[in-house]
Amino acid sequence: MRAAPTCPRCFGSLHAPSVWSSAWRCDAHGDVLPYQPPWQPSVAAVEAMRKSSAVPVWLPWPLPPGWLVSGFAEAGDERTGGRASVVALSGPSVTMGPADLLIIAEEPGVGLGAAFAGLDGPDPGAGFDAGPPNAKVDVLGHPAPLWCVVGAADRAAYAGEAMGNWLWTIAWPAEAGCLIALLQLSLRDLREHDQDLDLPFGAFSPRLED
């Protein structure tokens, strides 16, 4: 049996829908879209995300050398569909040791990307994009600017917009954030029917259970 959904903004417990309300409710954040227990990295998880997600499921392809797909997650339920998607990756950092990366697409207000970044609010915050972008990724052949967002000290977080949704890239450790700028990632949407890629799967990422 899968674990119970949690709040996408604080990962705390939720009150399930009842006869009085169809919404999931957090004591701290009110009605929210539930963060579902993450999936192990597998072809079955990719297919589940393709069927349920209402937002892009971004994957950098080709993957950087030595990197593996290490899990998937989403926020939403059977009634709403997936309104936030998470793809986890693991691989070598620019310094000694491993690195973890989450790529998140979400509708405004969901709050999952901000929670993983270590922010209090549901979105990057007003003025986060006031200066020049700190990095860019390629999204379906078009450059998408990303701005560094100051969150928890142990990670590097970038936020931007793609196809009307927030786009987050969050890396551990914090030094691994330079990978976002250096690697010039090219993102594909795994929901598209021509994305039958031979994905290399690795061990499940504990970052998805933050």
Coordinates of C-alpha atoms in Angstrom, one line a residue:
M1 CA 0.0 0.0 0.0
R2 CA 1.3 3.5 -0.9
A3 CA 1.8 6.0 1.8
A4 CA -0.7 8.8 2.4
P5 CA -0.4 12.1 0.3
T6 CA 1.2 15.1 2.0
C7 CA 1.1 18.9 1.7
P8 CA 3.0 20.2 -1.3
R9 CA 4.1 23.3 0.6
C10 CA 5.3 21.7 3.9
F11 CA 5.1 17.9 3.4
G12 CA 2.9 17.7 6.5
S13 CA -0.1 15.5 6.9
L14 CA -3.4 16.3 5.2
H15 CA -7.1 15.9 6.0
A16 CA -8.6 13.8 3.2
P17 CA -11.7 14.9 1.3
S18 CA -15.0 14.3 3.1
V19 CA -18.7 14.6 2.5
W20 CA -18.3 18.3 3.3
S21 CA -15.4 19.1 0.9
S22 CA -13.7 17.5 -2.1
A23 CA -10.4 19.1 -1.3
W24 CA -7.4 17.9 0.6
R25 CA -6.6 20.3 3.5
C26 CA -3.5 21.2 5.4
D27 CA -3.8 22.7 8.8
A28 CA -1.1 25.3 8.0
H29 CA -1.9 26.0 4.3
G30 CA -5.6 25.3 3.8
D31 CA -6.8 23.5 0.6
V32 CA -4.0 22.1 -1.4
L33 CA -3.2 19.7 -4.2
P34 CA -1.8 16.6 -2.5
Y35 CA 1.8 15.6 -3.0
Q36 CA 1.5 11.9 -3.9
P37 CA 4.0 9.3 -2.7
P38 CA 6.8 9.3 -5.3
W39 CA 7.4 6.5 -7.7
Q40 CA 10.5 4.4 -8.0
P41 CA 12.4 4.9 -11.3
S42 CA 10.8 2.6 -13.9
V43 CA 9.1 2.5 -17.2
A44 CA 5.8 1.9 -15.3
A45 CA 6.3 5.2 -13.5
V46 CA 6.9 7.1 -16.8
E47 CA 3.7 5.6 -18.2
A48 CA 1.8 6.6 -15.0
M49 CA 3.1 10.2 -15.3
R50 CA 2.2 10.4 -19.0
K51 CA -1.4 9.4 -18.2
S52 CA -2.0 11.6 -15.2
S53 CA 0.0 14.8 -15.6
A54 CA -1.6 18.0 -16.8
V55 CA 1.7 19.8 -16.9
P56 CA 4.9 18.9 -18.7
V57 CA 7.1 16.1 -17.4
W58 CA 10.5 17.6 -18.2
L59 CA 13.5 15.4 -18.7
P60 CA 16.9 16.6 -20.0
W61 CA 17.9 14.6 -23.0
P62 CA 20.5 13.6 -23.7
L63 CA 21.4 13.2 -20.0
P64 CA 24.7 14.6 -18.8
P65 CA 27.5 11.9 -18.8
G66 CA 27.1 9.6 -15.8
W67 CA 23.6 10.8 -14.8
L68 CA 20.7 8.5 -14.2
V69 CA 16.9 8.9 -13.7
S70 CA 16.2 8.3 -10.0
G71 CA 12.4 8.8 -9.5
F72 CA 9.2 10.6 -10.3
A73 CA 6.5 12.4 -8.3
E74 CA 3.5 14.6 -8.7
A75 CA 1.0 16.8 -6.9
G76 CA -2.7 16.3 -7.7
D77 CA -5.3 13.5 -7.4
E78 CA -7.7 11.6 -9.6
R79 CA -10.1 14.5 -9.6
T80 CA -7.5 17.2 -10.6
G81 CA -4.9 15.2 -12.4
G82 CA -1.2 15.9 -11.9
R83 CA -0.8 19.7 -11.6
A84 CA 2.9 19.5 -10.6
S85 CA 5.5 17.0 -11.9
V86 CA 8.9 16.1 -10.6
V87 CA 11.7 14.2 -12.3
A88 CA 14.6 13.2 -10.1
L89 CA 18.2 12.7 -11.5
S90 CA 21.4 11.7 -9.8
G91 CA 25.0 11.8 -11.1
P92 CA 28.5 13.2 -10.5
S93 CA 28.9 16.8 -9.3
V94 CA 31.5 19.2 -10.5
T95 CA 33.3 18.6 -7.2
M96 CA 34.0 15.2 -5.6
G97 CA 31.0 13.2 -4.8
P98 CA 27.4 12.7 -6.1
A99 CA 24.8 15.3 -6.9
D100 CA 21.0 15.2 -7.0
L101 CA 18.7 17.3 -9.3
L102 CA 15.0 17.8 -9.3
I103 CA 13.2 19.3 -12.4
I104 CA 9.7 20.5 -11.5
A105 CA 6.9 21.8 -13.7
E106 CA 3.9 23.1 -11.8
E107 CA 0.9 25.4 -12.2
P108 CA 1.2 28.7 -10.3
G109 CA 0.2 28.5 -6.6
V110 CA 0.8 24.7 -6.1
G111 CA 3.9 25.4 -4.0
L112 CA 5.8 22.2 -4.6
G113 CA 8.8 23.8 -6.3
A114 CA 9.1 26.4 -3.6
A115 CA 8.9 23.8 -0.9
F116 CA 11.7 21.8 -2.4
A117 CA 13.7 25.0 -2.8
G118 CA 13.3 25.8 0.9
L119 CA 11.0 28.9 0.4
D120 CA 8.0 29.8 2.6
G121 CA 5.7 31.0 -0.2
P122 CA 4.0 29.0 -2.9
D123 CA 5.9 30.7 -5.8
P124 CA 9.4 32.2 -6.4
G125 CA 8.3 35.6 -5.0
A126 CA 7.8 39.0 -6.6
G127 CA 10.9 40.4 -8.3
F128 CA 12.8 37.2 -8.5
D129 CA 13.4 37.8 -12.2
A130 CA 14.3 41.5 -12.0
G131 CA 17.9 41.1 -13.2
P132 CA 19.4 39.2 -16.0
P133 CA 18.9 35.4 -15.9
N134 CA 21.5 33.3 -14.2
A135 CA 21.1 30.3 -16.5
K136 CA 19.2 29.1 -19.5
V137 CA 17.8 25.7 -20.5
D138 CA 16.5 24.7 -23.9
V139 CA 12.7 23.9 -23.8
L140 CA 11.4 22.2 -26.9
G141 CA 13.9 24.1 -29.0
H142 CA 13.4 27.4 -27.3
P143 CA 15.7 29.1 -24.7
A144 CA 14.0 29.4 -21.2
P145 CA 15.7 31.8 -18.8
L146 CA 16.2 30.8 -15.1
W147 CA 16.9 32.9 -12.1
C148 CA 18.6 31.9 -8.9
V149 CA 16.2 31.8 -6.0
V150 CA 17.6 32.0 -2.4
G151 CA 16.2 29.2 -0.4
A152 CA 17.7 26.6 1.9
A153 CA 21.5 26.8 2.2
D154 CA 22.3 23.2 1.3
R155 CA 20.8 23.4 -2.2
A156 CA 20.8 25.6 -5.3
A157 CA 17.4 26.6 -6.8
Y158 CA 16.6 28.2 -10.1
A159 CA 13.1 29.2 -11.2
G160 CA 11.6 30.4 -14.5
E161 CA 8.6 29.8 -16.8
A162 CA 7.9 27.5 -19.6
M163 CA 4.6 26.8 -21.4
G164 CA 2.6 28.8 -18.9
N165 CA 3.9 26.9 -15.9
W166 CA 6.7 27.4 -13.3
L167 CA 9.9 25.6 -14.2
W168 CA 12.2 24.8 -11.2
T169 CA 15.6 23.1 -11.2
I170 CA 16.9 22.3 -7.7
A171 CA 20.3 20.8 -7.1
W172 CA 22.1 19.3 -4.1
P173 CA 24.7 20.1 -2.9
A174 CA 24.6 23.8 -3.4
E175 CA 27.8 23.8 -5.5
A176 CA 26.1 21.5 -8.0
G177 CA 23.9 24.4 -9.0
C178 CA 26.6 25.5 -11.4
L179 CA 25.7 22.4 -13.5
I180 CA 22.5 24.2 -14.5
A181 CA 24.4 27.0 -16.1
L182 CA 27.3 24.9 -17.5
L183 CA 25.5 21.9 -19.0
Q184 CA 22.9 23.8 -21.1
L185 CA 20.3 21.2 -20.5
S186 CA 17.8 20.5 -23.3
L187 CA 14.4 19.5 -21.9
R188 CA 11.9 17.2 -23.5
D189 CA 8.3 16.5 -22.3
L190 CA 7.9 12.8 -21.6
R191 CA 4.2 13.1 -22.2
E192 CA 4.8 13.5 -25.9
H193 CA 4.2 10.3 -27.9
D194 CA 7.6 10.5 -29.7
Q195 CA 9.5 10.4 -26.4
D196 CA 10.0 6.6 -26.2
L197 CA 13.5 7.0 -24.8
D198 CA 15.8 4.2 -23.4
L199 CA 16.1 5.8 -20.0
P200 CA 18.9 4.7 -17.7
F201 CA 17.4 4.2 -14.2
G202 CA 19.4 4.4 -11.0
A203 CA 18.7 4.0 -7.3
F204 CA 15.6 5.9 -5.9
S205 CA 16.3 9.5 -4.9
P206 CA 15.6 10.2 -1.2
R207 CA 15.2 13.9 -2.2
L208 CA 11.7 13.1 -3.4
E209 CA 10.8 12.4 0.2
D210 CA 11.9 15.7 1.6

